[in-house]
Coordinates of C-alpha atoms and ligand atoms in Angstrom, one line a residue:
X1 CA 0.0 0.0 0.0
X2 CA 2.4 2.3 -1.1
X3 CA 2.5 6.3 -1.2
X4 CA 3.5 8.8 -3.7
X5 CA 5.2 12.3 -2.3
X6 CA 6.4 15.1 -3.9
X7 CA 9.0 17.8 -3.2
X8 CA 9.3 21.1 -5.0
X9 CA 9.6 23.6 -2.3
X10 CA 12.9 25.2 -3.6
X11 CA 15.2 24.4 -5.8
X12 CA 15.1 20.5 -5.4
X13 CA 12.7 18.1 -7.5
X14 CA 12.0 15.0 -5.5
X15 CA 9.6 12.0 -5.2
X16 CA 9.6 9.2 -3.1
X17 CA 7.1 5.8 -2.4
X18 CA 6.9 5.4 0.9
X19 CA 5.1 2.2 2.7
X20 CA 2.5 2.3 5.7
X21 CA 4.8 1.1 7.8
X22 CA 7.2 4.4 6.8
X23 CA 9.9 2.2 5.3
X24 CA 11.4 4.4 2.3
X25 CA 11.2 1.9 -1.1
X26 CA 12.9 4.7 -2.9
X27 CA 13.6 8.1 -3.0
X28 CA 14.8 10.7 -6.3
X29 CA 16.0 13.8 -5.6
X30 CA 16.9 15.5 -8.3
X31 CA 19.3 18.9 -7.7
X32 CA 19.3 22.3 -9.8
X33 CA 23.0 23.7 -7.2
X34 CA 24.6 24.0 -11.0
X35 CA 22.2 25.7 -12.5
X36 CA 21.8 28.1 -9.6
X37 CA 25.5 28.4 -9.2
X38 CA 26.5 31.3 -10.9
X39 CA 24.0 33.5 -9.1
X40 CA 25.0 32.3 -6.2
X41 CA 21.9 31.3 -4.6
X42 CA 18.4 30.1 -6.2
X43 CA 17.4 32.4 -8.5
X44 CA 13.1 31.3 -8.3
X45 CA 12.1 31.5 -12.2
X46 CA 15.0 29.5 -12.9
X47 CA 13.4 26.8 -10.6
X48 CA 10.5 26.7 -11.3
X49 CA 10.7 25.6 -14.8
X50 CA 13.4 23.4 -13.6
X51 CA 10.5 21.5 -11.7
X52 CA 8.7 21.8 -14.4
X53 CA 11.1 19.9 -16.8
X54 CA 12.0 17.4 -13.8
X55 CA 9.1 16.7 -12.1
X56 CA 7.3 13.8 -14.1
X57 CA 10.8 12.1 -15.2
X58 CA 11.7 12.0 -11.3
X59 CA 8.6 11.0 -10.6
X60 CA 8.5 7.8 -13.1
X61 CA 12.3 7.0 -11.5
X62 CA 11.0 6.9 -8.0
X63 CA 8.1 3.9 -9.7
X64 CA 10.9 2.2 -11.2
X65 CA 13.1 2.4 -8.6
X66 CA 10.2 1.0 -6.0
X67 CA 9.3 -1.8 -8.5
X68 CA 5.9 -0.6 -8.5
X69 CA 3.3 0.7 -11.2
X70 CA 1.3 4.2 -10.6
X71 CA -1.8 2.3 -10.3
X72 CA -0.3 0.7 -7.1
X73 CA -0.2 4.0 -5.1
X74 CA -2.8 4.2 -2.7
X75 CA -2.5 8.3 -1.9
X76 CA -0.2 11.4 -2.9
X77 CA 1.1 13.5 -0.3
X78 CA 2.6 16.6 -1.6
X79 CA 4.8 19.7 0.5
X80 CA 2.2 22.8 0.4
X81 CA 4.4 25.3 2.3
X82 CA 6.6 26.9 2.6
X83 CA 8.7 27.3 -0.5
X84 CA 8.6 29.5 -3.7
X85 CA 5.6 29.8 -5.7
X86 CA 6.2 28.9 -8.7
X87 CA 8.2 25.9 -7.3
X88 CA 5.6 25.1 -4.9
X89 CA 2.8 25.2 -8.0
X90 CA 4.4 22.4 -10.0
X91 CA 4.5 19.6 -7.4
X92 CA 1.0 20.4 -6.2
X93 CA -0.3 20.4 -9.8
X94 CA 1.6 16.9 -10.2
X95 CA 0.0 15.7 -7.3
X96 CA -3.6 16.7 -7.9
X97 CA -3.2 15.4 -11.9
X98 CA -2.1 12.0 -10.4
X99 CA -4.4 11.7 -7.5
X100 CA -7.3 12.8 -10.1
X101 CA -6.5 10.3 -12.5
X102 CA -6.3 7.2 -10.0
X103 CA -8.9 8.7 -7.7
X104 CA -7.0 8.4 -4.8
X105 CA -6.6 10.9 -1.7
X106 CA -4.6 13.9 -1.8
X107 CA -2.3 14.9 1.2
X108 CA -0.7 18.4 1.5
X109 CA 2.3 18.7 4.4
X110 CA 4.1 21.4 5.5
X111 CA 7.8 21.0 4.4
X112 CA 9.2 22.6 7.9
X113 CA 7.0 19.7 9.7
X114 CA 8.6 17.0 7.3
X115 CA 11.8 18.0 8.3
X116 CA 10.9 17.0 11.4
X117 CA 9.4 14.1 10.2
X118 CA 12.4 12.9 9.1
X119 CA 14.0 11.5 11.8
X120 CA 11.0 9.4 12.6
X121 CA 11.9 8.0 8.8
X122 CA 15.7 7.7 9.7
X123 CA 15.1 6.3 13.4
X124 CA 11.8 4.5 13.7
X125 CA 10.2 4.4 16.8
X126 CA 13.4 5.9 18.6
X127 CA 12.1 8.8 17.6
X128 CA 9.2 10.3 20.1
X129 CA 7.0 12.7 20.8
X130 CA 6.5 15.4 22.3
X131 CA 10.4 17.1 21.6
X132 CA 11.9 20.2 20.8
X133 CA 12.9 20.1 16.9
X134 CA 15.3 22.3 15.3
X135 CA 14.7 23.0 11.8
X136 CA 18.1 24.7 10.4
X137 CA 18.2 25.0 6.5
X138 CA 18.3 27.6 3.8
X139 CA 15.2 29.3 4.6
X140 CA 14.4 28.3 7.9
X141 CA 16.1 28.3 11.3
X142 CA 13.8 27.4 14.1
X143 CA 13.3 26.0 17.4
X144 CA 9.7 23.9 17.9
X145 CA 8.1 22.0 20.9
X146 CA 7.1 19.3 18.5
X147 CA 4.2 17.6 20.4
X148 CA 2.9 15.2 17.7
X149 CA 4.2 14.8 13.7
X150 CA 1.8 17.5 13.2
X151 CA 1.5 20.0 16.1
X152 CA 5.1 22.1 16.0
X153 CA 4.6 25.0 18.2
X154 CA 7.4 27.4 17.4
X155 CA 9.7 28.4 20.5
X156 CA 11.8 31.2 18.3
X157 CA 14.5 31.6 15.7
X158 CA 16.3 33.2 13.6
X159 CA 14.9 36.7 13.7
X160 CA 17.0 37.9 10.5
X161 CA 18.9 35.2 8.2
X162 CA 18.8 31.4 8.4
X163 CA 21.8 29.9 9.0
X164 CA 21.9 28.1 5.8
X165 CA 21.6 31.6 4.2
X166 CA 24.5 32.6 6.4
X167 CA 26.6 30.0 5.2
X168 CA 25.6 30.5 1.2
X169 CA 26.3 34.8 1.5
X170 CA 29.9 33.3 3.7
X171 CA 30.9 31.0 0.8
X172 CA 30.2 33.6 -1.5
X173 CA 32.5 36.0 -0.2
X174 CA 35.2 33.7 0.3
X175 CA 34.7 33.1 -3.4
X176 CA 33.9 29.5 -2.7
X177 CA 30.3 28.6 -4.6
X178 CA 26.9 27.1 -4.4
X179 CA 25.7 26.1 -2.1
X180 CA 27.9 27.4 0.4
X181 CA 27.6 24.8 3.7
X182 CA 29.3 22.2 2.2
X183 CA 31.5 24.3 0.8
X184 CA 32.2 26.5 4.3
X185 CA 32.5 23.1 5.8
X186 CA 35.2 21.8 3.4
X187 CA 37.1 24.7 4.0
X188 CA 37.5 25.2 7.4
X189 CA 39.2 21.6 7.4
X190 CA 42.1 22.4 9.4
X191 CA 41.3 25.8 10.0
X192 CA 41.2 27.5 13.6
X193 CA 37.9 27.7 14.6
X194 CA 39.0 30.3 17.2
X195 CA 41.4 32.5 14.9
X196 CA 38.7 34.8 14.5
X197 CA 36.1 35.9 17.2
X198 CA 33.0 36.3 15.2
X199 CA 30.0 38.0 16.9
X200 CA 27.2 35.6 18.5
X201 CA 24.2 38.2 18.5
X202 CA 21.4 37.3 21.3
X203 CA 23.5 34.3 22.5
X204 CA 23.7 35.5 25.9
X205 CA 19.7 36.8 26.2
X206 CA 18.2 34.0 28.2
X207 CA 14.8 35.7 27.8
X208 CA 14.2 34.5 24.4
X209 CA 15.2 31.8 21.9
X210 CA 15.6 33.9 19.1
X211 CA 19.0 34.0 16.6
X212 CA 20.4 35.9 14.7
X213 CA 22.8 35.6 11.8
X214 CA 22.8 39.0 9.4
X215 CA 25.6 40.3 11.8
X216 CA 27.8 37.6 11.5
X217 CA 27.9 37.9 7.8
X218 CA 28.8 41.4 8.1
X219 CA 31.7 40.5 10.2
X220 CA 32.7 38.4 8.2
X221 CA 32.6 40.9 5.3
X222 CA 34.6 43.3 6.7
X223 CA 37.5 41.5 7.0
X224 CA 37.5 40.2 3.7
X225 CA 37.0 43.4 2.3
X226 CA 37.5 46.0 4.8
X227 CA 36.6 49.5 4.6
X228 CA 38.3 51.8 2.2
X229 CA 40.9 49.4 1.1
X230 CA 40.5 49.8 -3.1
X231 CA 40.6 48.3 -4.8
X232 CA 38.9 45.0 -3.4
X233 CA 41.3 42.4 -2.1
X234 CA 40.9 38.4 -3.7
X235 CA 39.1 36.2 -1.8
X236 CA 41.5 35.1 0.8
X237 CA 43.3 31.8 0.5
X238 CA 45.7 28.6 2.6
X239 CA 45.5 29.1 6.3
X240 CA 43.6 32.4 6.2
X241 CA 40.7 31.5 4.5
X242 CA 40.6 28.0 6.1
X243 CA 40.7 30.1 9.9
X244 CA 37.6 32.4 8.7
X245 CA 35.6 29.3 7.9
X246 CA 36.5 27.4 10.5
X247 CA 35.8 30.0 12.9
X248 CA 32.4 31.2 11.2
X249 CA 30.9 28.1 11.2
X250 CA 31.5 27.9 14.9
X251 CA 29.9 30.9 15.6
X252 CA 26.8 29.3 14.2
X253 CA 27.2 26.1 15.9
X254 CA 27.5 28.6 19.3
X255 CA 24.5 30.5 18.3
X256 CA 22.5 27.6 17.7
X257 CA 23.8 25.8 20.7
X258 CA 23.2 28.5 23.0
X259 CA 19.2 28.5 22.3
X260 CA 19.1 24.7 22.2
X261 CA 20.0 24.5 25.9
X262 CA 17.3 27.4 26.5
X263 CA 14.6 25.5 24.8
X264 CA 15.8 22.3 26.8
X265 CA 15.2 24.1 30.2
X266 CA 12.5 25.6 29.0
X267 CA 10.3 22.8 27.4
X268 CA 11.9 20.0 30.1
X269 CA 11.9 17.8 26.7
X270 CA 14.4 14.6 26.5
X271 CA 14.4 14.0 23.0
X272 CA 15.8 16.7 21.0
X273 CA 15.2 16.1 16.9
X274 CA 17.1 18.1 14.3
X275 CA 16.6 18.4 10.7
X276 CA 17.1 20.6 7.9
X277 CA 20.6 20.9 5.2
X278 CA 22.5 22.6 7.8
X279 CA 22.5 19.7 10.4
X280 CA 24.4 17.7 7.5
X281 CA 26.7 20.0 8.8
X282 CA 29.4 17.5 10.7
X283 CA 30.4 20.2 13.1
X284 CA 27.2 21.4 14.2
X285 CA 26.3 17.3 14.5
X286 CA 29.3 16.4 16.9
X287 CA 28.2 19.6 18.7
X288 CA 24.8 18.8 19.3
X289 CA 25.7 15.2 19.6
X290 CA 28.2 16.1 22.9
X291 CA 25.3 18.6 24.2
X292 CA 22.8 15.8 24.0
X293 CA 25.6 13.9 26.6
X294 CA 25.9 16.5 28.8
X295 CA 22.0 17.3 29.1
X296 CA 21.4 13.6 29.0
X297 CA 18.6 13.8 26.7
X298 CA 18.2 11.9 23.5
X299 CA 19.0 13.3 20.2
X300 CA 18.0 12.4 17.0
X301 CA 19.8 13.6 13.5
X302 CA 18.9 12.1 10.4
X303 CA 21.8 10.8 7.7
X304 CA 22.4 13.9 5.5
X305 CA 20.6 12.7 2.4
X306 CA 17.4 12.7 4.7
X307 CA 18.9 16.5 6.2
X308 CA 19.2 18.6 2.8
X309 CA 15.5 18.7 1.0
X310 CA 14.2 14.8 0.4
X311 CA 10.8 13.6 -0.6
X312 CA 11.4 10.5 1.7
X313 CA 10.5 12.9 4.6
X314 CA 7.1 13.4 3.0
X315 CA 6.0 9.9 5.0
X316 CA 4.3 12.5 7.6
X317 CA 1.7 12.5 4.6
X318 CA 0.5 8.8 6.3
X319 CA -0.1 10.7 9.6
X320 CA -2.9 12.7 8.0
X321 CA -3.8 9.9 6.5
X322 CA -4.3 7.6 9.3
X323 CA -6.4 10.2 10.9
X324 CA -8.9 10.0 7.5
X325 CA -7.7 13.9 6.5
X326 CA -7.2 14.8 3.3
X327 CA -7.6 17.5 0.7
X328 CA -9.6 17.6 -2.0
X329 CA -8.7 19.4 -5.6
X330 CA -9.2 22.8 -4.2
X331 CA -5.4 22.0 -1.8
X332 CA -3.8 25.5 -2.2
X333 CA 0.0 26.0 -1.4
X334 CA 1.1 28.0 1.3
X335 CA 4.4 29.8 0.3
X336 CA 5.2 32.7 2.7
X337 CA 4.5 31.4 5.8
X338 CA 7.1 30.9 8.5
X339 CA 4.0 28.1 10.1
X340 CA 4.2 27.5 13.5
X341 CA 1.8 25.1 13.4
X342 CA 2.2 22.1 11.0
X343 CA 0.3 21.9 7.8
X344 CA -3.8 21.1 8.4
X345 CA -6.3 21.4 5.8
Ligands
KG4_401 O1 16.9 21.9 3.9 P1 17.6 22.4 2.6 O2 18.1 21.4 1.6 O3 16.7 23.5 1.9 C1 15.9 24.4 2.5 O4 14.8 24.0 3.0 O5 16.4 25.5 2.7 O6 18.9 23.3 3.2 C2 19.8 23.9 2.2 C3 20.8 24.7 3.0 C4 21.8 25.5 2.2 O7 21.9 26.8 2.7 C5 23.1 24.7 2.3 O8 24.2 25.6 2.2 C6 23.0 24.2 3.7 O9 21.6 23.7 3.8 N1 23.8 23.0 3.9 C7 24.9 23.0 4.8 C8 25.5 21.7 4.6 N2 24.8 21.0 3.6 C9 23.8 21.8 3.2 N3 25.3 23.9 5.7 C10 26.4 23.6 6.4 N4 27.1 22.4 6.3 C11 26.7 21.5 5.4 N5 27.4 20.3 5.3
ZN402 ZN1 14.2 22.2 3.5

C-alpha cells in the first residue's frame, strides 16, 4: 500500500514511495545547485521551470526504482508550504493530476514539519513525541516543541537570516560557490575555529530563543573586504581562509547551541530532533551530539541525504492519512508562511 510524495519547495525536485509502515522503497532527488551556481543562490524563475522539466521524469524513476506501477499507489502526499511559488505550483499540480486520474486521496504537508518528520523515517520508533525540533536549513532556522508529527509549536529563531543563508552569502564572499555549507564546511578543514572571534548576537539573552545571523555575515565581510581598502582584495586563500571558515561556522554552531539549551530548560523535553541541510553539517552534529551527553537527553539527526531537502521525509503525509484527513482538488500551497503550526487542511 504504497504512497506517492512530492518535493518542489525550492530548488530540489524529489519524489519518493513510501510504505504504511514508513519504510522508504525509494527516493529521487533531483538537484538544480549547478544551475543556480553562478547567481549564487536560487534564482526562483529558474526553478521553477526546472520543476517543471524534472518533475514527471523523477517521478517515473522513484516507480521504477520501487518496483511498483502508478496504479499501485494508494495516496499522494505533496509539501504545500513553505517554499517558492512557482516551485511550490508544479508539485501540487503533479500531485492533484495524479491523485485525479487514480482517484486516490490527496495529502498536502508542510515541508518545515517533514523535516521534522524525518527523523522518525531515519530512526523509527526511537524517535518520540512530544520534543523540541530544530529546523536549520536555507530558509528556515527554528526552534519547535514538537508535540505530535503534526503540532510544531514554534519556541523562536532566527529573527533575520537562516543559518543556511548565512553559510551560502559566507561561501560567497570567500569566493567559494553554491551552495555554500558544504563548501564553508570543506574549507574550514584544518582551520582554527578560534582564529577569529565572530559576533554571537542574542547568545547571551536567556529571555528569548531567538537567533540571529545578518551580523555575523557582516563581520565576516569586513575582514575580507574591509573599509576603504581599493581596490577590493581576492578572496582570501591557505590558512587564512581555512581560519575564517573554520571560525564562522562555529559561531553558528555557538549561536544555535546557545538556544538549544534554552529550549531544553525551557520545554523540560528529553528527545531533541534536528533536521534541515545545515545539520548535515558535521560540526554542528558532533556539537549537538556532545550537548545531548551533557543534558542527557536523546538526540536524533537524520543521515544527510534525509537532512538537505528529500521527498522521503514526505511519510508525515501517512499521519494525516491515518487520521482519515485529506484534501480535495481545491489544496492551495502556502508559500510565505514561517507556520508555527504544521500543515492542516
Ligand atoms: O533543507 P535544505 O536542503 O533546503 C531548505 O529547505 O532551505 O537546506 C539547504 C541549506 C543550504 O543553505 C546549504 O548551504 C545548507 O543547507 N547545507 C549545509 C551543509 N549542507 C547543506 N550547511 C552547512 N554544512 C553542510 N554540510
Ligand atoms: Zn528544506
Amino acid at each position: 500500500m504504497p504512497l506517492l510524495t512530492i518535493e518542489t519547495t525550492c530548488d530540489e525536485t524529489a519524489a519518493a514511495i513510501i510504505s504504511k509502515d514508513r519504510r522508504v522503497l525509494s527516493s529521487v532527488v533531483a538537484s538544480q545547485d549547478e544551475l543556480h551556481a553562478r547567481w549564487g543562490g536560487v534564482v526562483p524563475e529558474v526553478a521553477s521551470r526546472a520543476h517543471l522539466e524534472r518533475i514527471i521524469p523523477v517521478i517515473d524513476e522513484a516507480l521504477v526504482k520501487a518496483g511498483i506501477a502508478i496504479s499501485d499507489l494508494v495516496a499522494v502526499g505533496v509539501a504545500v508550504s513553505p517554499g517558492l511559488v512557482g516551485s511550490l505550483l508544479v508539485g501540487v499540480s503533479a500531485a492533484k493530476a495524479i491523485a485525479a486520474t487514480l482517484n486516490i486521496p490527496l495529502v498536502g504537508y508542510d515541508h518545515i514539519a517533514a523535516h521534522v518528520y524525518a527523523c522518525r523515517v531515519a530512526h523509527g520508533d526511537a524517535m518520540q513525541w512530544p520534543c523540541v525540533a530544530l529546523v536549520v536549513s536555507g530558509g528556515h532556522t527554528s526552534l519547535f516543541h514538537a508535540i505530535s508529527p503534526l503540532e510544531l509549536n514554534r519556541l523562536g529563531g532566527t529573527i533575520d537570516d537562516a543559518a543556511g543563508e548565512a553559510f551560502d552569502k559566507a561561501a560567497a564572499l570567500l569566493g567559494l560557490g553554491y551552495p555554500g555549507g558544504p563548501l564553508i564546511e570543506k574549507a574550514a578543514v584544518g582551520g582554527r575555529a578560534d582564529a577569529f572571534r565572530f559576533p554571537r548576537p542574542l547568545s547571551s539573552d536567556r529571555t528569548r530563543l531567538d537567533m540571529s545571523f545578518s551580523g555575523l555575515k557582516t563581520a565576516l565581510r569586513y575582514v575580507v573586504r574591509p573599509v576603504g581598502v581599493d581596490p577590493v582584495p581576492p578572496p582570501p586563500t591557505g590558512q587564512k581562509r581555512a581560519d575564517l571558515a573554520a571560525s564562522f561556522q562555529e559561531a553558528i554552531v555557538d549561536s544555535i547551541l546557545a538556544k538549544l539549551f534554552l529550549a531544553i530548560q525551557h520545554t523540560g523535553a528529553h528527545t531533541l530532533a534536528v533536521g534541515g541541510g545545515v545539520a548535515a553539517n558535521k560540526r554542528l552534529r558532533a556539537a549537538i551530539e556532545q550537548f545531548a551527553i551533557q543534558q542527557r537527553i536523546r538526540v536524533l539527526i537524520p543521515p544527510p541525504s534525509l537532512c538537505t531537502d528529500n521527498a522521503a521525509m514526505g511519510a508525515i503525509a501517512w499521519e494525516r492519512l491515518e487520521q482519515g484527513s485529506v484534501d480535495g482538488l481545491q489544496l492551495d500551497i502556502h508559500p510565505g508562511t514561517d507556520r508555527t503550526k504544521a500543515y492542516r487542511s
